[in-house]
Structure formats: structure tokens, C-alpha cells
Amino acid sequence: MKRLRALLVEDSESDAALIVRQLDKYGYRVEVERVETEGELKKTLEETPWDVIIADYQLPEFSAPAALDVLQKRGLDIPFIVVSGAIGEETAVDLMRSGACDYLIKGNLARLGPAVEREMAEAIQRRKQRENAALVLLQSAALNAAANAIVITDIDGIIEWANDAFFTLTGYTCQEAVGKNPSDLLKSGLHEASFYQQLWNTILSGTVWRGEFINKRKNGSIYIEEQTITPLLDEDGNVTRFIGIKQDISQRKQMEKSLQQYADAFFHCGDGIAMGDPKTNRILLCNPAFAQMFGSSTHEIIDHPIMSLYHPADQNIIKANIHKANHEGQTQFEARMVRQDGSTFPVHINLVSIRDAEGGVIYRIATAHDISERKKAERNLLKEMEDSKRREHELELITAVS
């Protein structure tokens, strides 16, 4: 038996019992409540979900039209069936126009079961339609609010719909874009014809295409977009439309180019560059020039304790400058470093602290320049100056004796 929650607007217990018996006969397992006043109806509508409302036309303190009005003001779509004694045809027509689903005579309830089943099925269908409409609105709102540009075209590539992000990206308005082919609006001339041919061959076969476009905005500026074009298929597997999702990656491409330039500079720089972890005080990354200073490979230097790279006598200098870099962001100093073979060499260090958004130091980057030749030149110059002074002094002595 099918469960049925039936609310009866009825003042006669015997008539209510007759309605329940009729529904039982039709195969319903009826859960019923009977109300006689507007207050009772409002209360039970708040407390219980009902499948159907069956109302007598006229009660001592209430009526079917008044009950229908309560239902409609609450925005409830519950099948409302009037079961009453004979009423005029005009009254019955007014009830149906007001929103009642059906009208039955109490003396002939044979149609009650089928009427309830029909109206419940229609109520379910209306609810599904409302849910589908709401879903379509939600999907439309979501597509329109999406950060990525979205465009829908027909099988020939003619734009049928696009979201706000598309118009922002391209500079075209809805009126300018809808009804046009994207290539007529955005084509930069920087792709070969074979590029477009391969794209069309892919999507017309029902396969998703992913790739990058170099396109042109309405104002003539060039930008790079990453795009996915998805074919929409009907029940027979035929392509009916295409959905394109676009993302402007111009900045990312520029950043990648800049990063590549930085990477090239990092790995090919003549000075040694190393990145250290301030938490572990170990080397995270270094370029070949840094490793070569120590007669080592980058693999041997990475994860090496930073302090062990410096001469033990210079440890206090290193600690003082790390402290300075942590507070001031950058410092420069000279120190001695120790090669793998134990020999030492002087370096000029530029130490920079990299901070996160909260201001904490997350990396330290040291640029080390071997100043051995400079120190040698300084020593030679100092020796020459000392030799010159000595010769001058000797000359003075000789002159004084003479």
C-alpha cells in the first residue's frame, strides 16, 4: 500500500471516515488529520508536510475557499480537492479558477482515488520543474559569475552565449559578440591555418580540445589564453554545440619567462649563489659557481650545514651578519670560507633575507664573490708601499751620513 498523508478540512467525522475508506480501497495507507477552523489548519501546516488536502466546501466556522486562500498565501503547492454536497456549477468553476485541483460530490467518491493519484503526480512534476528552473538559474548565475571566460557556440562556431568574464577579457559587449564567430573577433594572425584545422578536426570528432591561443582584444592588444573546448553531444552522439572555457595566462607566461631568465642567470652567474633555510641553517639550493668555490658539486653542497662552510675564526662575524640581515633585510661583509680540501679563501658576501606575508624570514640568499685576487693585489700593493717607504727611509739615512 502507498503511504498517503491526507489533511481533511471536515467537520463531520462520518464523512471523514467515508473519505478514508475510499482511499483505503484504492490502495493508500492513509495517515489522516481532521481540522475544522482556520487556526487548526495553520497550525498543522506548520507542523506536518501533507500530500493532499481534501476539504468540504462549507463548515460552520470555515470553508474550502478560505482554506485554499491560507494555502496559497503560504506558497504551498499541495493538491487541494473539494469533496462536498451539491454546489452550483458556477461555484465549482470559481473554485477551480482559484486553484482547487478537483471537485467531487460526497455521494459519488469513486473518482477520489484516481484524482488524488493524478494530482499528486502533477504536484511532483511541478516541483521537479521548479527545481529544474532553479537549477538552470543557479547554473546560469554560476557560469556568469565564473572568473574564467566562458562562451557557448553552435555547431558552426557562432556565439550563442558568453559570460561577463568573456566580455571583460575581450573588450567586446554582448551585442557585439553574440551571433559572431570568435575567430572573426579575436584572431591575431599569429597562428598557422593548420593550427585551426587541427582544432576543428578534434572538436568535430566529439573530442575535447585543450591548448593555448594567441588572441587579439577589441582594442588590438595581444594576449595569451589557455582554452578548453568541449563538444556537447545529443542522444545520438552528434555534436550540437561547443563550450569554450578561457583563461588569460599572459601574466603567467610573462612570469614564466622572467623566472626562466632568473634561472638562467642563477645557474650561469659567475658569482656563487646559495639559498639557506633559516630554520635548519642548511643549504637548500646553490648554483654551480657556488659549489665550484669549494671544489664540490651542487649535490654535495645542498643540505650542507651553512656555518661549516666558513672558517671557525669567522663564526662570530657570520652570526652577527645573519642577525643584521634578519632585522634589516640585507647586509654585506667579508669572511673566509673553507674548501673541501681544507684550504681557505676570502669572499665578499651579500646576504638577503626573504620574508613571508607575516614578516617571518623564510629564506636567506647569499651571493658570494671570491676576492682572493683582490686580496692578493691589496697585499702586493701594501708590500710595494712598504718597500717604497723603506727605500725612502734608507735614502734619507744615506743622505744624512753624507
Tab-separated table of C-alpha atoms in Angstrom:
chain	number	residue	atom	x	y	z
A	1	MET	CA	0.000	0.000	0.000
A	2	LYS	CA	1.133	3.529	-0.793
A	3	ARG	CA	1.560	5.874	2.142
A	4	LEU	CA	-0.618	8.972	1.954
A	5	ARG	CA	-0.656	11.895	4.385
A	6	ALA	CA	-4.135	13.405	3.978
A	7	LEU	CA	-5.337	16.555	5.749
A	8	LEU	CA	-9.139	16.761	5.896
A	9	VAL	CA	-10.873	20.094	6.298
A	10	GLU	CA	-14.106	18.496	7.509
A	11	ASP	CA	-16.488	18.914	10.457
A	12	SER	CA	-18.189	15.516	10.039
A	13	GLU	CA	-16.376	12.509	11.487
A	14	SER	CA	-18.561	10.119	9.491
A	15	ASP	CA	-17.824	11.928	6.203
A	16	ALA	CA	-14.130	11.920	7.050
A	17	ALA	CA	-14.272	8.168	7.715
A	18	LEU	CA	-16.005	7.658	4.375
A	19	ILE	CA	-13.184	9.523	2.580
A	20	VAL	CA	-10.521	7.447	4.356
A	21	ARG	CA	-12.295	4.164	3.491
A	22	GLN	CA	-12.457	5.197	-0.156
A	23	LEU	CA	-8.732	5.944	-0.218
A	24	ASP	CA	-8.006	2.648	1.573
A	25	LYS	CA	-9.943	0.808	-1.127
A	26	TYR	CA	-7.798	2.470	-3.780
A	27	GLY	CA	-4.625	1.167	-2.138
A	28	TYR	CA	-3.482	4.005	0.074
A	29	ARG	CA	-2.289	3.573	3.653
A	30	VAL	CA	-3.765	6.818	4.931
A	31	GLU	CA	-2.315	8.935	7.727
A	32	VAL	CA	-5.058	11.456	8.382
A	33	GLU	CA	-5.741	14.527	10.468
A	34	ARG	CA	-9.014	16.455	10.540
A	35	VAL	CA	-9.310	20.220	11.125
A	36	GLU	CA	-12.372	22.463	11.321
A	37	THR	CA	-11.019	26.009	11.716
A	38	GLU	CA	-8.505	28.346	10.130
A	39	GLY	CA	-6.339	28.280	13.259
A	40	GLU	CA	-6.183	24.485	13.275
A	41	LEU	CA	-5.297	24.465	9.565
A	42	LYS	CA	-2.455	26.984	10.005
A	43	LYS	CA	-1.049	25.074	12.964
A	44	THR	CA	-0.933	21.710	11.236
A	45	LEU	CA	0.551	23.218	8.053
A	46	GLU	CA	3.428	24.484	10.182
A	47	GLU	CA	3.971	21.153	11.886
A	48	THR	CA	3.372	18.488	9.233
A	49	PRO	CA	4.079	18.045	5.497
A	50	TRP	CA	0.914	16.901	3.717
A	51	ASP	CA	0.497	15.059	0.422
A	52	VAL	CA	-3.081	16.191	-0.205
A	53	ILE	CA	-5.765	18.418	1.334
A	54	ILE	CA	-9.376	17.324	0.965
A	55	ALA	CA	-11.881	19.978	2.019
A	56	ASP	CA	-15.627	20.226	2.495
A	57	TYR	CA	-16.970	23.286	0.778
A	58	GLN	CA	-18.734	24.736	3.805
A	59	LEU	CA	-18.044	24.232	7.523
A	60	PRO	CA	-19.689	26.024	10.480
A	61	GLU	CA	-16.597	28.205	11.091
A	62	PHE	CA	-14.588	27.719	7.919
A	63	SER	CA	-14.835	26.974	4.175
A	64	ALA	CA	-12.949	25.460	1.287
A	65	PRO	CA	-12.270	28.863	-0.388
A	66	ALA	CA	-10.861	30.213	2.903
A	67	ALA	CA	-8.687	27.110	3.343
A	68	LEU	CA	-7.414	27.444	-0.234
A	69	ASP	CA	-6.543	31.088	0.458
A	70	VAL	CA	-4.484	30.067	3.533
A	71	LEU	CA	-2.610	27.521	1.442
A	72	GLN	CA	-1.822	29.969	-1.355
A	73	LYS	CA	-0.687	32.750	0.963
A	74	ARG	CA	1.855	30.359	2.424
A	75	GLY	CA	3.112	29.476	-1.041
A	76	LEU	CA	2.442	25.759	-0.565
A	77	ASP	CA	1.872	23.592	-3.620
A	78	ILE	CA	-0.271	20.819	-2.084
A	79	PRO	CA	-3.037	19.225	-4.166
A	80	PHE	CA	-6.358	20.721	-2.963
A	81	ILE	CA	-9.507	18.688	-3.670
A	82	VAL	CA	-13.009	19.753	-2.693
A	83	VAL	CA	-15.414	16.985	-1.624
A	84	SER	CA	-18.840	18.337	-0.769
A	85	GLY	CA	-22.534	18.152	-1.347
A	86	ALA	CA	-24.044	19.559	-4.484
A	87	ILE	CA	-22.946	23.114	-5.270
A	88	GLY	CA	-23.698	25.196	-8.291
A	89	GLU	CA	-21.681	24.843	-11.465
A	90	GLU	CA	-20.612	28.478	-11.245
A	91	THR	CA	-19.282	27.927	-7.720
A	92	ALA	CA	-17.375	24.830	-8.807
A	93	VAL	CA	-15.839	26.743	-11.743
A	94	ASP	CA	-14.789	29.596	-9.407
A	95	LEU	CA	-13.111	27.074	-7.104
A	96	MET	CA	-11.113	25.591	-9.951
A	97	ARG	CA	-10.109	29.044	-11.196
A	98	SER	CA	-8.958	29.929	-7.690
A	99	GLY	CA	-6.595	26.973	-7.616
A	100	ALA	CA	-8.556	23.927	-6.490
A	101	CYS	CA	-7.418	20.797	-8.320
A	102	ASP	CA	-10.735	18.938	-8.482
A	103	TYR	CA	-14.265	18.857	-7.142
A	104	LEU	CA	-16.173	15.694	-6.147
A	105	ILE	CA	-19.682	15.053	-4.821
A	106	LYS	CA	-19.750	13.282	-1.436
A	107	GLY	CA	-22.315	10.858	-2.705
A	108	ASN	CA	-20.022	9.711	-5.531
A	109	LEU	CA	-16.414	9.243	-4.403
A	110	ALA	CA	-15.380	6.665	-6.979
A	111	ARG	CA	-13.085	9.246	-8.616
A	112	LEU	CA	-11.356	10.228	-5.362
A	113	GLY	CA	-8.504	7.711	-5.510
A	114	PRO	CA	-7.611	8.415	-9.159
A	115	ALA	CA	-7.970	12.169	-8.577
A	116	VAL	CA	-5.573	12.078	-5.614
A	117	GLU	CA	-3.053	9.969	-7.553
A	118	ARG	CA	-3.245	12.261	-10.584
A	119	GLU	CA	-2.912	15.477	-8.608
A	120	MET	CA	-0.014	14.150	-6.531
A	121	ALA	CA	1.798	13.121	-9.709
A	122	GLU	CA	1.226	16.576	-11.192
A	123	ALA	CA	2.424	18.218	-7.964
A	124	ILE	CA	5.612	16.139	-8.143
A	125	GLN	CA	6.064	17.186	-11.771
A	126	ARG	CA	5.555	20.857	-10.875
A	127	ARG	CA	8.097	20.527	-8.079
A	128	LYS	CA	10.618	18.965	-10.467
A	129	GLN	CA	10.017	21.766	-12.957
A	130	ARG	CA	10.587	24.366	-10.253
A	131	GLU	CA	13.752	22.584	-9.124
A	132	ASN	CA	14.983	22.344	-12.719
A	133	ALA	CA	14.209	26.014	-13.311
A	134	ALA	CA	16.016	26.939	-10.105
A	135	LEU	CA	18.957	24.755	-11.125
A	136	VAL	CA	19.098	26.405	-14.546
A	137	LEU	CA	19.072	29.827	-12.890
A	138	LEU	CA	21.771	28.721	-10.457
A	139	GLN	CA	23.911	27.267	-13.238
A	140	SER	CA	23.429	30.382	-15.339
A	141	ALA	CA	24.367	32.604	-12.399
A	142	ALA	CA	27.398	30.427	-11.641
A	143	LEU	CA	28.572	30.485	-15.258
A	144	ASN	CA	28.075	34.227	-15.468
A	145	ALA	CA	29.919	34.809	-12.203
A	146	ALA	CA	32.797	32.483	-13.089
A	147	ALA	CA	36.231	34.074	-13.076
A	148	ASN	CA	37.170	32.319	-16.328
A	149	ALA	CA	35.649	33.441	-19.592
A	150	ILE	CA	33.002	31.017	-20.886
A	151	VAL	CA	31.484	31.037	-24.364
A	152	ILE	CA	28.889	28.734	-25.939
A	153	THR	CA	28.703	28.407	-29.726
A	154	ASP	CA	26.611	26.448	-32.177
A	155	ILE	CA	27.991	23.725	-34.426
A	156	ASP	CA	29.356	26.377	-36.824
A	157	GLY	CA	31.163	28.229	-34.052
A	158	ILE	CA	28.695	31.127	-33.853
A	159	ILE	CA	28.474	32.592	-30.351
A	160	GLU	CA	25.122	31.946	-28.682
A	161	TRP	CA	26.031	32.990	-25.128
A	162	ALA	CA	29.021	34.260	-23.180
A	163	ASN	CA	29.567	35.311	-19.589
A	164	ASP	CA	30.724	38.661	-18.235
A	165	ALA	CA	34.301	37.422	-17.877
A	166	PHE	CA	34.416	36.830	-21.645
A	167	PHE	CA	33.376	40.408	-22.372
A	168	THR	CA	35.869	41.732	-19.805
A	169	LEU	CA	38.667	39.639	-21.308
A	170	THR	CA	37.998	40.521	-24.944
A	171	GLY	CA	36.660	44.068	-24.610
A	172	TYR	CA	33.560	43.280	-26.681
A	173	THR	CA	29.982	43.800	-25.492
A	174	CYS	CA	27.277	41.155	-25.580
A	175	GLN	CA	25.638	42.865	-28.572
A	176	GLU	CA	28.952	42.912	-30.447
A	177	ALA	CA	29.858	39.277	-29.730
A	178	VAL	CA	26.662	37.201	-29.860
A	179	GLY	CA	25.984	35.995	-33.386
A	180	LYS	CA	29.640	36.294	-34.398
A	181	ASN	CA	32.387	33.698	-34.746
A	182	PRO	CA	35.106	34.091	-32.081
A	183	SER	CA	37.815	33.886	-34.742
A	184	ASP	CA	36.310	36.915	-36.520
A	185	LEU	CA	36.597	38.879	-33.273
A	186	LEU	CA	39.777	37.555	-31.682
A	187	LYS	CA	42.008	36.133	-34.413
A	188	SER	CA	45.507	37.597	-34.083
A	189	GLY	CA	47.026	36.174	-37.264
A	190	LEU	CA	49.830	34.611	-35.214
A	191	HIS	CA	48.686	31.014	-35.729
A	192	GLU	CA	49.088	28.966	-38.873
A	193	ALA	CA	45.983	27.731	-40.694
A	194	SER	CA	46.951	24.175	-39.706
A	195	PHE	CA	46.523	25.151	-36.044
A	196	TYR	CA	42.840	25.959	-36.562
A	197	GLN	CA	42.318	22.949	-38.826
A	198	GLN	CA	43.639	20.594	-36.164
A	199	LEU	CA	41.385	22.247	-33.562
A	200	TRP	CA	38.251	21.827	-35.693
A	201	ASN	CA	39.133	18.235	-36.580
A	202	THR	CA	39.386	17.468	-32.865
A	203	ILE	CA	36.147	19.047	-31.630
A	204	LEU	CA	34.022	17.944	-34.595
A	205	SER	CA	35.021	14.374	-33.769
A	206	GLY	CA	33.495	14.881	-30.308
A	207	THR	CA	36.854	15.114	-28.542
A	208	VAL	CA	37.788	17.812	-26.051
A	209	TRP	CA	40.494	20.200	-27.286
A	210	ARG	CA	42.944	21.861	-24.898
A	211	GLY	CA	45.568	24.356	-25.886
A	212	GLU	CA	46.783	27.934	-25.960
A	213	PHE	CA	45.677	30.776	-28.209
A	214	ILE	CA	47.462	33.999	-29.009
A	215	ASN	CA	44.427	36.263	-29.466
A	216	LYS	CA	43.650	39.922	-30.007
A	217	ARG	CA	41.289	42.057	-27.933
A	218	LYS	CA	38.922	44.632	-29.378
A	219	ASN	CA	41.492	47.374	-28.651
A	220	GLY	CA	44.120	45.480	-30.629
A	221	SER	CA	46.221	44.325	-27.700
A	222	ILE	CA	47.585	40.789	-27.845
A	223	TYR	CA	47.046	38.311	-25.030
A	224	ILE	CA	47.620	34.616	-24.457
A	225	GLU	CA	44.759	32.437	-23.304
A	226	GLU	CA	44.556	28.840	-22.179
A	227	GLN	CA	41.360	27.307	-23.520
A	228	THR	CA	39.373	24.099	-23.250
A	229	ILE	CA	36.717	23.485	-25.911
A	230	THR	CA	34.208	20.769	-25.037
A	231	PRO	CA	31.743	19.410	-27.636
A	232	LEU	CA	28.157	18.859	-26.434
A	233	LEU	CA	26.549	15.714	-27.847
A	234	ASP	CA	22.901	14.791	-28.341
A	235	GLU	CA	21.409	11.367	-27.536
A	236	ASP	CA	22.673	10.010	-30.861
A	237	GLY	CA	26.225	11.203	-30.217
A	238	ASN	CA	26.071	14.085	-32.690
A	239	VAL	CA	27.869	17.321	-31.834
A	240	THR	CA	25.341	20.129	-31.284
A	241	ARG	CA	27.303	22.877	-29.540
A	242	PHE	CA	30.680	23.783	-28.124
A	243	ILE	CA	31.568	25.212	-24.733
A	244	GLY	CA	34.829	27.120	-24.530
A	245	ILE	CA	36.423	27.993	-21.185
A	246	LYS	CA	39.165	30.585	-21.464
A	247	GLN	CA	41.779	31.835	-19.024
A	248	ASP	CA	44.081	34.767	-19.670
A	249	ILE	CA	47.579	33.458	-18.968
A	250	SER	CA	49.536	36.427	-20.310
A	251	GLN	CA	50.847	37.349	-16.868
A	252	ARG	CA	51.706	33.745	-16.114
A	253	LYS	CA	53.597	33.462	-19.386
A	254	GLN	CA	55.470	36.660	-18.625
A	255	MET	CA	56.257	35.376	-15.151
A	256	GLU	CA	57.446	32.066	-16.562
A	257	LYS	CA	59.671	33.969	-18.980
A	258	SER	CA	61.038	36.109	-16.163
A	259	LEU	CA	61.582	33.060	-13.973
A	260	GLN	CA	63.409	31.344	-16.798
A	261	GLN	CA	65.603	34.411	-17.186
A	262	TYR	CA	66.270	34.410	-13.456
A	263	ALA	CA	67.001	30.685	-13.589
A	264	ASP	CA	69.444	31.189	-16.454
A	265	ALA	CA	71.120	33.999	-14.559
A	266	PHE	CA	71.205	31.884	-11.395
A	267	PHE	CA	72.829	28.852	-12.979
A	268	HIS	CA	75.200	30.760	-15.256
A	269	CYS	CA	76.207	33.541	-12.896
A	270	GLY	CA	79.952	33.754	-12.280
A	271	ASP	CA	79.403	34.516	-8.582
A	272	GLY	CA	78.282	31.817	-6.212
A	273	ILE	CA	74.611	31.982	-5.137
A	274	ALA	CA	73.106	29.862	-2.382
A	275	MET	CA	69.724	29.727	-0.649
A	276	GLY	CA	69.619	28.728	3.007
A	277	ASP	CA	66.876	27.530	5.340
A	278	PRO	CA	66.774	29.797	8.433
A	279	LYS	CA	65.162	27.030	10.492
A	280	THR	CA	67.752	24.326	9.871
A	281	ASN	CA	70.668	26.576	8.809
A	282	ARG	CA	71.360	24.259	5.882
A	283	ILE	CA	71.808	24.898	2.159
A	284	LEU	CA	68.576	24.395	0.185
A	285	LEU	CA	69.851	25.342	-3.281
A	286	CYS	CA	73.019	26.618	-4.897
A	287	ASN	CA	74.332	27.320	-8.358
A	288	PRO	CA	77.349	25.561	-9.907
A	289	ALA	CA	79.632	28.549	-9.294
A	290	PHE	CA	78.983	28.366	-5.552
A	291	ALA	CA	79.808	24.656	-5.434
A	292	GLN	CA	82.947	25.131	-7.549
A	293	MET	CA	84.288	27.582	-4.965
A	294	PHE	CA	84.577	24.657	-2.569
A	295	GLY	CA	85.792	22.140	-5.115
A	296	SER	CA	82.459	20.350	-4.813
A	297	SER	CA	79.348	19.611	-6.813
A	298	THR	CA	75.936	21.180	-6.144
A	299	HIS	CA	74.735	17.759	-4.973
A	300	GLU	CA	77.432	17.706	-2.278
A	301	ILE	CA	76.712	21.267	-1.114
A	302	ILE	CA	72.903	21.001	-0.860
A	303	ASP	CA	71.792	20.190	2.694
A	304	HIS	CA	75.262	21.065	3.972
A	305	PRO	CA	75.366	22.990	7.306
A	306	ILE	CA	75.905	26.647	6.414
A	307	MET	CA	78.213	27.519	9.296
A	308	SER	CA	80.614	24.676	8.440
A	309	LEU	CA	81.391	26.432	5.142
A	310	TYR	CA	83.069	29.307	6.994
A	311	HIS	CA	86.397	29.472	8.803
A	312	PRO	CA	85.907	28.737	12.532
A	313	ALA	CA	87.548	32.064	13.432
A	314	ASP	CA	84.881	33.947	11.447
A	315	GLN	CA	81.835	32.295	13.102
A	316	ASN	CA	81.017	35.372	15.194
A	317	ILE	CA	81.172	37.590	12.101
A	318	ILE	CA	78.705	35.276	10.319
A	319	LYS	CA	76.270	35.154	13.239
A	320	ALA	CA	76.345	38.933	13.643
A	321	ASN	CA	75.574	39.489	9.959
A	322	ILE	CA	72.785	36.872	9.913
A	323	HIS	CA	71.227	38.745	12.831
A	324	LYS	CA	71.605	42.013	10.912
A	325	ALA	CA	70.035	40.557	7.750
A	326	ASN	CA	67.107	39.225	9.789
A	327	HIS	CA	66.379	42.709	11.145
A	328	GLU	CA	67.425	44.964	8.266
A	329	GLY	CA	66.749	42.640	5.337
A	330	GLN	CA	70.219	42.812	3.827
A	331	THR	CA	73.885	43.095	4.779
A	332	GLN	CA	77.335	42.835	3.200
A	333	PHE	CA	80.517	41.549	4.789
A	334	GLU	CA	83.786	39.735	4.161
A	335	ALA	CA	84.722	36.358	5.595
A	336	ARG	CA	86.826	33.300	4.933
A	337	MET	CA	85.336	30.084	3.569
A	338	VAL	CA	86.796	26.588	3.691
A	339	ARG	CA	87.210	24.392	0.618
A	340	GLN	CA	86.705	20.647	0.586
A	341	ASP	CA	90.464	20.143	0.760
A	342	GLY	CA	90.727	22.320	3.889
A	343	SER	CA	92.208	25.398	2.211
A	344	THR	CA	90.610	28.780	2.854
A	345	PHE	CA	89.719	31.664	0.552
A	346	PRO	CA	88.259	35.127	1.185
A	347	VAL	CA	84.814	36.073	-0.084
A	348	HIS	CA	82.598	39.121	-0.184
A	349	ILE	CA	79.055	38.113	0.876
A	350	ASN	CA	75.810	39.922	0.062
A	351	LEU	CA	73.162	38.356	2.357
A	352	VAL	CA	69.433	38.984	1.813
A	353	SER	CA	66.535	37.755	3.953
A	354	ILE	CA	63.300	36.756	2.161
A	355	ARG	CA	60.150	37.220	4.234
A	356	ASP	CA	56.606	35.824	4.038
A	357	ALA	CA	53.404	37.892	4.238
A	358	GLU	CA	53.580	37.881	8.051
A	359	GLY	CA	57.145	39.194	8.035
A	360	GLY	CA	58.866	35.973	9.038
A	361	VAL	CA	62.171	35.052	7.385
A	362	ILE	CA	61.615	32.012	5.171
A	363	TYR	CA	64.865	32.002	3.145
A	364	ARG	CA	68.285	33.606	3.147
A	365	ILE	CA	70.049	34.151	-0.154
A	366	ALA	CA	73.808	34.700	-0.166
A	367	THR	CA	75.789	35.905	-3.161
A	368	ALA	CA	79.458	35.059	-2.667
A	369	HIS	CA	82.257	36.632	-4.684
A	370	ASP	CA	85.726	35.144	-4.392
A	371	ILE	CA	88.020	38.077	-3.614
A	372	SER	CA	91.269	36.097	-3.482
A	373	GLU	CA	92.756	38.053	-6.400
A	374	ARG	CA	91.703	41.354	-4.892
A	375	LYS	CA	93.206	40.437	-1.535
A	376	LYS	CA	96.401	39.339	-3.297
A	377	ALA	CA	96.512	42.638	-5.173
A	378	GLU	CA	95.945	44.511	-1.913
A	379	ARG	CA	98.777	42.607	-0.261
A	380	ASN	CA	101.081	43.277	-3.189
A	381	LEU	CA	100.169	46.934	-3.156
A	382	LEU	CA	100.758	47.119	0.586
A	383	LYS	CA	104.117	45.368	0.173
A	384	GLU	CA	105.116	47.768	-2.597
A	385	MET	CA	104.136	50.728	-0.428
A	386	GLU	CA	106.140	49.323	2.488
A	387	ASP	CA	109.130	48.659	0.191
A	388	SER	CA	108.895	52.190	-1.186
A	389	LYS	CA	108.812	53.667	2.305
A	390	ARG	CA	111.791	51.542	3.311
A	391	ARG	CA	113.779	52.681	0.296
A	392	GLU	CA	112.906	56.282	1.009
A	393	HIS	CA	113.993	55.831	4.603
A	394	GLU	CA	117.263	54.213	3.525
A	395	LEU	CA	117.876	57.082	1.099
A	396	GLU	CA	117.304	59.587	3.842
A	397	LEU	CA	119.807	57.819	6.091
A	398	ILE	CA	122.437	57.740	3.304
A	399	THR	CA	121.916	61.439	2.630
A	400	ALA	CA	122.204	62.288	6.325
A	401	VAL	CA	125.510	60.360	6.666
A	402	SER	CA	126.912	62.042	3.579
